[in-house]
Amino acid sequence: MEGSAPRRTRIQQEKRELILEAALEVFSTNGFRGSTIDQIAEAAGMSKPNLLYYFRRKEDIHETLMERLLQTWLAPLRELDDIGDPLTELRSYIRRKLEMARDFPRESRLFANEILQGAPRIMPLLEGELKTLVDEKAAVIKGWMRAGKIARTDPWHLIFSIWATTQHYADFDVQVRAVLGADRGGDGRFEDAARFLEQLFIDGLKPKS
Amino acid sequence: MEGSAPRRTRIQQEKRELILEAALEVFSTNGFRGSTIDQIAEAAGMSKPNLLYYFRRKEDIHETLMERLLQTWLAPLRELDDIGDPLTELRSYIRRKLEMARDFPRESRLFANEILQGAPRIMPLLEGELKTLVDEKAAVIKGWMRAGKIARTDPWHLIFSIWATTQHYADFDVQVRAVLGADRGGDGRFEDAARFLEQLFIDGLKPKS
DNA sequence: CTAACGTTTGTCCAATCGGTCAAAATTTGC
DNA sequence: GCAAATTTTGACCGATTGGACAAACGTTAG
């Protein structure tokens, strides 16, 4: 059971990595159809035919990128565990997701582009692996609700709202920075966001009585 | 001061509308660079040269679409007013935004596409009109906080979180439906979302003591 | 009817697209 | 050091792209 991954030389490993890095940059800002092989090749510092020696089709690059992405992207949710205190567990899930938006914004945008366009290339993954994982974690959250550890609400939509609020800082970064302006749109915006989200998810907006 | 809008015949008005409707469909799912004039022309039921008679460049269509979009898109926020009860006011803002995600998903995706790609065409609007409006409403919200009507937190990030959570149901609709599955991903998902978001924003997740 | 105007179409173009291919340059195993 | 294997390049291809243009068609006012 090892025949699936083709044997690769040192140069192939390095160059493929170089191409994937360049493609991440290009795909995440232009989308799949909006990106050209020439753009990626130039960003990777090589000629188009040379790039096509390592990836025979444009789609192969995108596919490889997408497979890797999904693994790292779902890691934080996989870590959501039944062990610690529920509110603490959720708080740190939110923090981890926000850190990913800060540290891997291109990956977030690549994913957003794919979903926006109807997820033509990863639909089976969404309905399969992703749904299974979310259902599993929703069950964990439901357990916390039954135990009275957190308020009763819809676990699936809770997960959606965490995804939405955190990824917003990667996908809509341009808008966030434009609205916050020069003074508040600097590096501190992620700490502000973290503080705000923690308060929102734990206490909501109702005034302390 | 009326010379800016060119005189138009009845046929021109109708056909331009037809083209914009078709272009909204095409642009919102493929992005600007990913869409072709032929696609739009076919969706509008006319030949490419005929379409180019009404809009001389592909960019003109996108620009017109974008200008209209922004006006309707910001309407709910404009309505956010200082008059009623703050919590009720925020609740109904969230509800209106969620209804827009349900009723105008293509507009939401068009906007998301533009922002994802760095907002090259509407950056001035974000820094100008949008920032001004948000700052204004943030001031209103700050007033509510000072009056003790809602919990003290960051008004800008509060607005971001409302945008993120509601638009998520338009922009990431495919993913939402895939994860919810056939039974829960039907028409009822927006009502479920509305109930969840209301609870989240008002009470948070802390269990009722 | 007809001239003027508005609309539609077929044809064409240069640029760009994803991708091929054979030859040249380089690296590697022995 | 040398032959085999790998890597890189330039030239090229058919398809598609955004757009131009003149000719044909339709409409309407006098």
XYZ file of C-alpha atoms (C1' of nucleotides) in Angstrom:
478
model
C 0.000 0.000 0.000
C 2.533 2.626 -0.986
C 2.233 2.727 -4.759
C -0.029 5.797 -4.906
C 2.613 8.455 -4.232
C 5.066 8.587 -7.142
C 8.790 8.488 -6.450
C 10.309 11.988 -6.548
C 13.786 13.424 -6.758
C 15.050 16.145 -4.490
C 14.613 18.755 -7.200
C 11.062 17.633 -7.845
C 10.175 17.958 -4.193
C 11.629 21.440 -3.968
C 10.198 22.732 -7.227
C 6.765 21.313 -6.560
C 6.786 23.074 -3.211
C 7.845 26.309 -4.880
C 5.023 26.022 -7.397
C 2.415 25.270 -4.743
C 3.510 28.290 -2.725
C 3.255 30.523 -5.806
C -0.066 28.988 -6.826
C -1.509 29.599 -3.362
C -0.735 33.273 -3.748
C -2.222 33.505 -7.236
C -5.265 31.252 -6.809
C -6.276 32.822 -3.496
C -6.510 36.290 -4.990
C -7.795 35.522 -8.483
C -9.761 32.315 -8.109
C -9.188 29.265 -10.270
C -10.526 30.508 -13.595
C -9.137 33.957 -12.981
C -5.591 32.655 -12.566
C -3.264 31.737 -15.408
C -0.436 29.240 -15.545
C 1.847 32.035 -16.681
C 1.061 34.032 -13.533
C 1.898 31.071 -11.330
C 5.032 30.269 -13.299
C 6.270 33.833 -13.030
C 5.522 33.943 -9.297
C 7.471 30.707 -8.924
C 10.357 32.073 -10.980
C 10.234 29.557 -13.787
C 8.968 29.202 -17.340
C 5.504 27.879 -18.131
C 6.693 24.671 -19.829
C 8.969 24.048 -16.893
C 6.080 24.395 -14.481
C 4.032 22.034 -16.621
C 6.812 19.496 -16.284
C 6.010 19.266 -12.564
C 2.229 19.606 -12.781
C 0.792 18.460 -16.078
C -2.442 20.388 -15.764
C -3.526 23.583 -14.060
C -6.174 21.608 -12.225
C -3.566 19.282 -10.724
C -1.969 22.207 -8.893
C -5.314 23.363 -7.557
C -6.267 19.861 -6.505
C -3.020 19.274 -4.629
C -3.381 22.635 -2.915
C -6.956 21.864 -1.937
C -6.175 18.473 -0.434
C -3.461 19.882 1.791
C -5.568 22.848 2.746
C -8.507 20.841 3.984
C -6.373 18.810 6.350
C -4.815 21.805 8.101
C -8.058 23.714 7.899
C -10.095 21.207 9.865
C -7.400 20.518 12.436
C -8.736 23.015 15.005
C -12.201 21.484 14.895
C -10.760 17.994 15.291
C -9.040 19.193 18.448
C -12.328 20.301 19.972
C -12.553 17.804 22.753
C -14.837 16.586 25.409
C -12.185 16.624 28.095
C -11.911 20.121 29.542
C -14.434 22.722 30.583
C -16.917 23.298 27.712
C -16.804 27.107 27.715
C -13.002 27.039 27.861
C -12.932 24.470 25.089
C -15.113 26.629 22.828
C -13.158 29.743 23.707
C -9.906 28.149 22.649
C -11.462 26.780 19.466
C -12.473 30.306 18.549
C -9.012 31.566 19.389
C -7.339 28.887 17.277
C -9.596 29.612 14.320
C -8.877 33.323 14.587
C -5.163 32.631 14.702
C -5.482 30.620 11.516
C -7.271 33.532 9.838
C -4.381 35.740 10.903
C -1.558 33.368 9.987
C -3.002 31.665 6.905
C -5.236 34.210 5.194
C -4.388 32.936 1.723
C -5.527 29.451 2.588
C -8.766 30.887 3.933
C -9.348 32.869 0.755
C -8.573 29.904 -1.447
C -11.196 27.930 0.402
C -13.683 30.800 0.260
C -13.182 31.131 -3.484
C -13.914 27.471 -3.965
C -17.087 27.538 -1.869
C -18.301 30.788 -3.439
C -18.148 29.173 -6.833
C -20.290 26.299 -5.695
C -17.496 24.012 -4.489
C -17.353 22.171 -7.838
C -14.125 20.415 -6.930
C -14.663 19.521 -3.270
C -18.385 18.889 -2.987
C -17.901 15.193 -2.121
C -15.542 16.176 0.687
C -18.071 18.608 2.136
C -20.850 16.041 2.109
C -18.577 13.303 3.355
C -15.599 13.996 5.577
C -16.649 17.500 6.624
C -20.260 16.636 7.422
C -19.172 13.596 9.416
C -16.733 15.643 11.460
C -19.222 18.431 12.139
C -21.979 15.983 13.089
C -19.563 14.331 15.491
C -18.599 17.608 17.159
C -22.213 18.750 17.216
C -22.974 15.655 19.265
C -20.227 16.592 21.718
C -21.680 20.095 22.049
C -25.155 18.683 22.523
C -23.788 16.654 25.390
C -22.529 19.840 27.046
C -25.981 21.365 26.664
C -27.693 18.386 28.199
C -25.262 18.585 31.108
C -26.181 22.245 31.579
C -22.631 23.380 30.895
C -23.592 25.749 28.077
C -26.872 27.280 26.938
C -29.139 25.177 24.756
C -28.960 26.170 21.118
C -28.287 24.717 17.678
C -24.753 23.209 17.609
C -24.474 23.243 13.798
C -25.301 26.910 13.514
C -22.976 27.579 16.445
C -20.139 26.034 14.468
C -21.155 28.021 11.385
C -21.085 31.241 13.357
C -17.589 30.515 14.644
C -16.395 29.793 11.131
C -18.073 32.920 9.777
C -16.822 35.365 12.385
C -13.242 34.152 12.404
C -12.739 33.602 8.675
C -14.230 37.031 8.083
C -10.942 38.519 9.278
C -9.088 36.680 6.508
C -11.591 36.707 3.650
C -12.819 40.273 4.152
C -9.544 41.624 5.480
C -9.458 44.437 2.940
C -12.857 45.646 4.059
C -12.042 45.273 7.744
C -8.914 47.371 7.373
C -10.663 49.976 5.225
C -13.442 50.439 7.774
C -11.201 50.432 10.832
C -8.941 53.019 9.234
C -5.237 53.573 9.604
C -5.189 53.856 13.395
C -7.267 50.821 14.419
C -6.694 48.672 11.332
C -3.097 47.814 12.199
C -1.738 44.638 13.726
C -3.846 45.094 16.842
C -7.070 44.333 15.009
C -6.776 40.611 15.654
C -6.427 41.116 19.390
C -9.433 43.427 19.359
C -11.345 40.830 17.392
C -10.343 38.090 19.824
C -11.533 40.121 22.804
C -14.796 40.979 21.095
C -15.569 37.446 19.921
C -14.890 35.979 23.330
C -17.343 38.374 24.907
C -19.930 37.844 22.171
C -19.880 34.070 22.327
C -19.794 33.818 26.097
C -22.012 36.638 27.305
C -23.843 38.078 24.312
C -24.896 41.689 24.234
C -27.367 41.861 27.072
C -26.155 44.339 29.664
C -24.844 42.959 32.938
C -27.613 43.403 35.429
C -27.509 68.985 -13.257
C -29.087 66.106 -15.156
C -26.676 65.613 -18.009
C -24.744 62.709 -16.469
C -27.319 59.961 -17.183
C -27.592 59.419 -20.932
C -31.005 59.524 -22.588
C -32.297 56.024 -23.245
C -35.040 54.483 -25.339
C -37.535 51.999 -23.976
C -35.712 49.090 -25.627
C -32.397 50.224 -24.187
C -33.818 50.343 -20.676
C -35.281 46.849 -20.982
C -32.259 45.249 -22.609
C -29.827 46.832 -20.193
C -31.896 45.439 -17.344
C -31.902 42.028 -18.969
C -28.136 42.109 -19.328
C -27.566 43.210 -15.740
C -29.763 40.399 -14.454
C -27.841 37.858 -16.538
C -24.497 39.356 -15.545
C -25.404 39.166 -11.852
C -25.967 35.446 -12.248
C -22.722 34.880 -14.134
C -20.422 37.228 -12.209
C -21.641 36.055 -8.810
C -20.730 32.449 -9.513
C -17.579 32.857 -11.607
C -16.079 36.134 -10.470
C -15.120 38.922 -12.848
C -12.144 37.354 -14.574
C -13.789 33.954 -14.576
C -16.830 35.209 -16.478
C -16.979 35.738 -20.221
C -19.063 38.149 -22.261
C -20.358 35.188 -24.235
C -21.683 33.575 -21.056
C -23.517 36.743 -20.092
C -24.840 37.246 -23.602
C -26.149 33.702 -23.747
C -27.776 34.008 -20.324
C -29.412 37.227 -21.522
C -30.565 35.559 -24.728
C -28.680 37.751 -27.158
C -25.555 37.747 -29.290
C -22.253 39.065 -28.003
C -22.048 42.030 -30.399
C -25.598 42.923 -29.472
C -24.700 42.929 -25.786
C -21.679 45.080 -26.528
C -24.015 47.577 -28.156
C -25.564 48.228 -24.733
C -22.402 47.962 -22.644
C -19.254 48.757 -24.530
C -16.910 46.953 -22.149
C -17.198 43.989 -19.812
C -16.055 46.223 -17.004
C -18.931 48.640 -17.591
C -21.424 45.904 -16.771
C -19.598 44.990 -13.596
C -19.279 48.608 -12.568
C -22.988 49.318 -13.037
C -23.857 46.167 -11.110
C -21.520 47.136 -8.294
C -22.888 50.643 -7.896
C -26.473 49.423 -7.586
C -25.477 46.626 -5.264
C -23.768 48.839 -2.737
C -26.812 51.031 -2.313
C -29.229 48.182 -1.561
C -26.582 46.380 0.416
C -26.049 49.136 2.936
C -29.734 49.999 3.303
C -30.279 47.825 6.397
C -27.385 49.447 8.224
C -28.673 52.911 7.319
C -31.966 51.991 8.934
C -30.269 51.156 12.219
C -31.673 53.937 14.312
C -31.376 55.499 17.679
C -35.104 55.639 18.217
C -36.327 52.297 19.561
C -35.007 49.912 22.173
C -31.324 49.135 21.424
C -31.555 45.354 21.766
C -34.680 45.300 19.594
C -32.993 47.554 17.075
C -29.964 45.262 16.800
C -32.164 42.186 16.648
C -34.095 43.546 13.712
C -30.896 44.631 11.969
C -29.651 41.065 12.210
C -32.986 39.791 10.950
C -32.974 42.162 7.969
C -29.426 41.228 7.045
C -30.293 37.538 7.224
C -33.316 38.105 5.011
C -31.082 39.789 2.472
C -28.748 36.806 2.502
C -31.786 34.599 1.853
C -33.415 36.776 -0.815
C -30.366 38.201 -2.576
C -27.640 35.576 -2.349
C -26.224 36.466 -5.754
C -25.680 40.059 -4.713
C -23.936 38.869 -1.576
C -21.654 36.580 -3.556
C -20.860 39.281 -6.083
C -19.776 41.523 -3.235
C -17.812 38.731 -1.575
C -15.993 37.995 -4.815
C -14.980 41.611 -5.137
C -13.692 41.858 -1.578
C -11.898 38.516 -1.758
C -9.942 39.768 -4.734
C -8.782 42.802 -2.826
C -11.664 45.107 -3.788
C -9.714 46.581 -6.717
C -12.790 48.300 -8.110
C -14.492 49.590 -4.964
C -11.664 50.380 -2.587
C -12.444 54.134 -2.566
C -16.045 53.383 -1.631
C -14.964 51.204 1.284
C -12.634 53.831 2.656
C -15.115 56.618 2.008
C -18.831 56.058 2.069
C -18.756 52.717 3.897
C -16.290 53.767 6.590
C -18.253 56.972 7.223
C -21.501 55.070 7.606
C -20.013 52.456 9.911
C -18.291 55.057 12.064
C -21.596 56.878 12.371
C -23.480 53.765 13.464
C -20.653 52.759 15.770
C -21.162 56.068 17.526
C -24.855 55.296 17.958
C -24.026 51.901 19.430
C -21.464 53.471 21.748
C -24.216 55.725 22.995
C -26.300 52.693 23.893
C -23.382 51.249 25.806
C -22.805 54.430 27.769
C -26.495 54.438 28.636
C -26.179 50.881 29.929
C -28.659 49.556 27.386
C -26.282 46.961 25.978
C -23.020 45.439 27.171
C -19.830 47.381 26.584
C -17.844 46.005 23.678
C -16.286 47.059 20.375
C -19.019 48.449 18.068
C -16.970 48.020 14.881
C -16.263 44.369 15.534
C -19.885 43.922 16.525
C -20.929 45.155 13.100
C -18.342 42.897 11.453
C -19.693 39.899 13.323
C -23.231 40.647 12.179
C -22.071 40.959 8.594
C -20.030 37.767 8.837
C -22.676 35.568 10.424
C -25.528 36.647 8.164
C -23.674 36.798 4.858
C -22.239 33.381 5.624
C -25.636 31.891 4.764
C -25.425 33.380 1.260
C -21.718 33.140 0.489
C -21.140 29.696 1.994
C -24.604 28.375 1.242
C -23.262 25.304 -0.546
C -21.236 24.333 2.505
C -24.078 25.053 4.909
C -26.436 22.821 2.974
C -23.843 20.082 2.564
C -23.139 19.974 6.296
C -26.765 20.215 7.400
C -27.705 17.398 5.045
C -30.919 16.752 3.175
C -33.235 16.860 6.182
C -32.069 20.044 7.925
C -30.612 21.859 4.906
C -33.994 22.676 3.378
C -35.899 25.938 3.447
C -36.077 25.890 7.226
C -32.371 26.557 7.611
C -32.866 30.321 7.570
C -35.386 30.189 10.395
C -33.035 27.987 12.383
C -30.241 30.451 11.694
C -32.412 33.397 12.747
C -33.297 31.724 16.046
C -29.701 30.803 16.725
C -28.258 34.212 15.885
C -30.777 35.996 18.034
C -29.827 33.876 20.998
C -26.110 34.199 20.321
C -26.107 37.953 20.031
C -28.429 38.596 22.954
C -27.465 35.992 25.526
C -24.257 34.322 24.378
C -23.482 30.760 25.315
C -23.185 30.958 29.070
C -25.802 28.713 30.664
C -28.750 30.388 32.343
C -28.083 30.249 36.034
C -43.307 56.074 -49.057
C -39.100 57.242 -47.257
C -35.397 59.125 -44.817
C -33.458 59.002 -40.284
C -32.590 56.567 -36.463
C -32.129 52.603 -33.485
C -31.106 47.649 -33.235
C -29.083 43.182 -34.559
C -25.972 40.138 -36.823
C -21.838 37.837 -39.104
C -17.319 38.333 -39.702
C -13.092 39.402 -38.265
C -8.925 40.542 -35.242
C -5.100 40.626 -31.959
C -4.153 38.904 -27.505
C -4.188 35.388 -24.318
C -5.329 30.909 -22.795
C -3.900 25.821 -21.498
C -1.020 22.668 -23.165
C 2.515 19.951 -26.519
C 6.979 18.707 -28.231
C 11.554 18.103 -29.575
C 15.873 19.692 -28.607
C 19.204 21.586 -25.478
C 21.215 21.897 -20.896
C 22.026 19.928 -16.570
C 22.342 16.536 -12.949
C 23.081 11.953 -11.371
C 24.668 7.096 -10.875
C 28.441 4.319 -11.729
C 34.683 10.772 -16.841
C 30.742 9.324 -19.153
C 26.352 7.546 -20.313
C 21.741 7.686 -18.771
C 18.264 10.140 -16.677
C 16.382 14.375 -15.389
C 15.420 19.209 -15.983
C 14.845 23.462 -18.769
C 13.880 26.010 -22.786
C 11.934 28.048 -27.173
C 8.884 27.425 -30.599
C 4.533 26.250 -31.560
C -0.713 24.913 -31.615
C -5.717 25.134 -31.462
C -9.199 27.226 -28.651
C -11.034 31.067 -26.349
C -10.939 35.700 -24.978
C -12.588 40.875 -25.269
C -13.761 43.780 -28.599
C -14.283 46.311 -33.537
C -16.918 47.108 -37.603
C -19.667 47.441 -41.480
C -23.621 45.704 -43.341
C -28.284 44.333 -42.702
C -32.548 44.721 -40.369
C -36.398 47.050 -37.919
C -38.895 51.070 -36.360
C -40.855 55.375 -36.537
C -41.967 60.237 -37.667
C -43.231 63.188 -41.294
